Short mmCIF file of C-alpha atoms in Angstrom, two decimals:
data_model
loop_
_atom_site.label_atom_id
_atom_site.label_comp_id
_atom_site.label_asym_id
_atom_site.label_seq_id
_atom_site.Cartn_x
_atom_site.Cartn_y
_atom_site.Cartn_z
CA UNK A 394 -4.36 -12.11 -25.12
CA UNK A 395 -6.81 -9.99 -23.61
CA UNK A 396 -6.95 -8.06 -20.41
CA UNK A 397 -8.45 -4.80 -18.88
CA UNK A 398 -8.10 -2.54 -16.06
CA UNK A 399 -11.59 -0.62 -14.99
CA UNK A 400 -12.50 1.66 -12.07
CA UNK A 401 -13.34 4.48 -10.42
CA UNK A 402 -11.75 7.25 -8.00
CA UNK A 403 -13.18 9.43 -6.18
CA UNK A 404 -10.93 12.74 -4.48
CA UNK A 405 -11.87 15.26 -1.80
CA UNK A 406 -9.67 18.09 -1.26
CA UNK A 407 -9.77 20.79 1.84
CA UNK A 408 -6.73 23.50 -0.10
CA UNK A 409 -5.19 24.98 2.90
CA UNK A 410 -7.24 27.81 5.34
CA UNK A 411 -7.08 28.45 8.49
CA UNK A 412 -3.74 26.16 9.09
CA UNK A 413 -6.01 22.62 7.86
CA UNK A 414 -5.61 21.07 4.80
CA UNK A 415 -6.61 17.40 3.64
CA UNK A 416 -7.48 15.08 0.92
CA UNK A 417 -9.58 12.19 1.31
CA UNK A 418 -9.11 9.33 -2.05
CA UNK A 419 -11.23 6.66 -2.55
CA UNK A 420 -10.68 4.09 -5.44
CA UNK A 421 -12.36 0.95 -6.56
CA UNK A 422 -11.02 -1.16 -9.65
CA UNK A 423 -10.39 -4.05 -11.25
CA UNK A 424 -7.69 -5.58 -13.40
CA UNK A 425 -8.23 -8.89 -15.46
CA UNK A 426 -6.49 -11.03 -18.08
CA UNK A 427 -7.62 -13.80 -20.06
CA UNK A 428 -5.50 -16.78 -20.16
CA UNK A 429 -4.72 -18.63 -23.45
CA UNK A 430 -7.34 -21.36 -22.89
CA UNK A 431 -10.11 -18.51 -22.51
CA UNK A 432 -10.55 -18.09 -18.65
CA UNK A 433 -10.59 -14.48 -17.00
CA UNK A 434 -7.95 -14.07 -14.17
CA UNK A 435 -7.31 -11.61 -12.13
CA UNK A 436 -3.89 -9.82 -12.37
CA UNK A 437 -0.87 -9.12 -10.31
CA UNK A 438 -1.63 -5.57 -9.22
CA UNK A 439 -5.67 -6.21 -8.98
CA UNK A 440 -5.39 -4.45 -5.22
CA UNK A 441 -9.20 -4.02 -5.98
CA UNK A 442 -9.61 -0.54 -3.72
CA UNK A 443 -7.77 1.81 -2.04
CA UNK A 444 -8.53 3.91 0.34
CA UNK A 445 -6.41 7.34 1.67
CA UNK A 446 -6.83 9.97 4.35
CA UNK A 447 -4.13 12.71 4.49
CA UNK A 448 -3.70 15.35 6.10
CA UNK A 449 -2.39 18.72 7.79
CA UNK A 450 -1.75 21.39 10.52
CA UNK A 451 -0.13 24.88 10.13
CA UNK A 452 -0.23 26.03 13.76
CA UNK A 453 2.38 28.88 12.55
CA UNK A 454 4.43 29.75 9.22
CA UNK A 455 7.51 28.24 10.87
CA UNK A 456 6.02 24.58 11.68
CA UNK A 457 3.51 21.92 10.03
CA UNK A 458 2.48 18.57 10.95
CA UNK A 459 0.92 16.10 8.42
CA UNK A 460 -0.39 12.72 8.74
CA UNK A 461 -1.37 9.82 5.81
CA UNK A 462 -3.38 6.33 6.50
CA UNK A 463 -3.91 4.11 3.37
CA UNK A 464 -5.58 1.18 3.24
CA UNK A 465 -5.57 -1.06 0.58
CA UNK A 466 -6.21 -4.49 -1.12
CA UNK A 467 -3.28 -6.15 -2.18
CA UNK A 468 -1.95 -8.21 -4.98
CA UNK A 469 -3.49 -11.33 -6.36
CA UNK A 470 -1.57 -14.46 -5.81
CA UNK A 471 -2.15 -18.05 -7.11
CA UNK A 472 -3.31 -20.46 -3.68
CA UNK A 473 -2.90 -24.02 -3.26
CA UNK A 474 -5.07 -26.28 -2.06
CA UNK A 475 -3.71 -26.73 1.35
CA UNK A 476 -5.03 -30.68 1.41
CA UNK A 477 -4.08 -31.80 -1.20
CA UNK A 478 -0.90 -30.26 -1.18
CA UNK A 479 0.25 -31.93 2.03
CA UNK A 480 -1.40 -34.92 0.73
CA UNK A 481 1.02 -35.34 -1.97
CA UNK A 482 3.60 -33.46 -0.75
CA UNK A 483 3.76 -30.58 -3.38
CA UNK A 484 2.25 -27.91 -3.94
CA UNK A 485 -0.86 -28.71 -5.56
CA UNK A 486 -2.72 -25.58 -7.30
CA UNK A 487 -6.06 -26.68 -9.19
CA UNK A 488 -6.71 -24.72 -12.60
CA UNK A 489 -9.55 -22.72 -10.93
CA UNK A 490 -7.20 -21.33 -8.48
CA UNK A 491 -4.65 -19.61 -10.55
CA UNK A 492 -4.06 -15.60 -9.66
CA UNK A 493 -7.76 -16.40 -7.68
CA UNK A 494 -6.34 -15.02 -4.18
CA UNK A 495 -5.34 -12.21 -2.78
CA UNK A 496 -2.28 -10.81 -0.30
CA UNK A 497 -3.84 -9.59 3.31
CA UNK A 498 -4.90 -5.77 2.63
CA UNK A 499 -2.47 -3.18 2.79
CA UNK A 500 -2.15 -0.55 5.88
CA UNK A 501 0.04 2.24 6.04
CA UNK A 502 0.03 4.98 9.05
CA UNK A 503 2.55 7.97 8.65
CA UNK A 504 3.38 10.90 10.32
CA UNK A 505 5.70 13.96 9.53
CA UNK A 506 7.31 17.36 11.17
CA UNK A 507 8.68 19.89 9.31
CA UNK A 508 10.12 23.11 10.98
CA UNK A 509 10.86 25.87 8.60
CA UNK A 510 13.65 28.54 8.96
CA UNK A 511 13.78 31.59 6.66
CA UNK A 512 16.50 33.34 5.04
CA UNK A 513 16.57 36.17 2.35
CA UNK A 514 15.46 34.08 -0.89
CA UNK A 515 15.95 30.52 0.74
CA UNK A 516 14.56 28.79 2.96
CA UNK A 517 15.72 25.59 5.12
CA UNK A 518 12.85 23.06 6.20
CA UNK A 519 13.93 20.60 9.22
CA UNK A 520 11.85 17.61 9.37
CA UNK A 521 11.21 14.23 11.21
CA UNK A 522 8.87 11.46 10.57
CA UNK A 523 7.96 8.08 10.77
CA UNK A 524 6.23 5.59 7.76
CA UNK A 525 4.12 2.35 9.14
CA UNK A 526 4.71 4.16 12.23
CA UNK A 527 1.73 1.63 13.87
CA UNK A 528 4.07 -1.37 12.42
CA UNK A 529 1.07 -2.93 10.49
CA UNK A 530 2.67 -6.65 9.21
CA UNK A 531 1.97 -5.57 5.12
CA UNK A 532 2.61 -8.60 3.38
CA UNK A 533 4.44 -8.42 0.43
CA UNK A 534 4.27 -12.19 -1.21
CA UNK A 535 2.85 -15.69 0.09
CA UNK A 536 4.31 -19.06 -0.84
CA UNK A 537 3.97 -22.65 -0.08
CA UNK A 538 6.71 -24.22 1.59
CA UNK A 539 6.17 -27.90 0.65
CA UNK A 540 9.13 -29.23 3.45
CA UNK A 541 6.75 -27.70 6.16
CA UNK A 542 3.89 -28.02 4.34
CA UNK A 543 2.11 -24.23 4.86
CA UNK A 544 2.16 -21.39 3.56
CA UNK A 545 5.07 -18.64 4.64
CA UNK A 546 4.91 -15.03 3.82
CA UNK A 547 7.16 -11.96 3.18
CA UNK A 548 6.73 -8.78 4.56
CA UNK A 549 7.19 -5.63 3.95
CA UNK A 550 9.18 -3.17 5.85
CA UNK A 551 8.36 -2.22 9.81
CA UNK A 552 8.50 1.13 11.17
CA UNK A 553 11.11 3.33 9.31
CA UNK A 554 11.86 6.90 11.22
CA UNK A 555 13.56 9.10 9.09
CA UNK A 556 14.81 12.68 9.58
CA UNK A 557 15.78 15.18 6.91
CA UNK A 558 16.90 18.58 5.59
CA UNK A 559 14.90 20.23 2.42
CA UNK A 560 16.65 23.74 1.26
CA UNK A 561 14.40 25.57 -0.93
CA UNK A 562 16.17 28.56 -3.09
#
């Protein structure tokens, strides 16, 4: 077989001065395969772009904030055609359609805290955070459920706060 991934990524840095710091990615791909009867598909991971903001604030040596938003495309899937497939009662999925859709995009809005204390040679770094923290629905695989006759998705996880301890020495 054949396949191929191309694309292009673009990066933006702002290196730390005057407390603010960020990074701004932007990438745009694509990832194909060709089937053993010749056609092109596109592959599991072919998220297509992806886009990220992050960033930071050093009001004082002894605390940061920092913040991250991706967006993204997600992963290709293989759809049904819904009509026939309730039609016959099956999931019906015409040649054409194999890996030929894609998830709903990908966001993802986090936050962080960190407050550092200072010792002689160590340091201990306090911190508390939050990932999805706007509880976007990121859907992590679609099926057809042929007893209800749609299509029913996974998702990925909600908002997950976390708190921490880093010692540096």
């Amino acid at each position: 077989g054949r396949a191929y991934a191309r694309g292009v990524e673009l990066t933006l840095q702002k290196k730390i001065s005057k407390k603010l710091y960020g990074l701004i990615g932007l990438t745009f791909y694509r990832a194909r395969y060709r089937d053993l009867m010749g056609f092109w598909r596109n592959r599991l991971y072919d998220n297509r772009f992806i886009v990220c903001l992050a960033g930071g604030y050093k009001p004082s040596r002894t605390w940061e904030l920092n913040a991250r938003w991706t967006w993204a495309g997600n992963m290709a899937f293989t759809p049904v055609d819904e009509a026939m497939s309730i039609q016959h009662g099956f999931p019906y999925v015409p040649l054409a359609n194999i890996m030929a859709g894609h998830l709903d995009d990908y966001q993802n809005f986090s936050f962080r805290v960190d407050k550092r204390f200072s010792f002689r040679g160590s340091n201990l770094i306090a911190f508390l955070g939050a990932l999805n923290l706007f509880n976007h629905k990121n859907e992590a695989y679609r099926f057809w459920d042929y007893i209800g006759n749609q299509y029913l998705s996974g998702y990925m996880w909600e908002t997950i706060p976390y708190i921490g301890f880093e010692f540096e020495f």
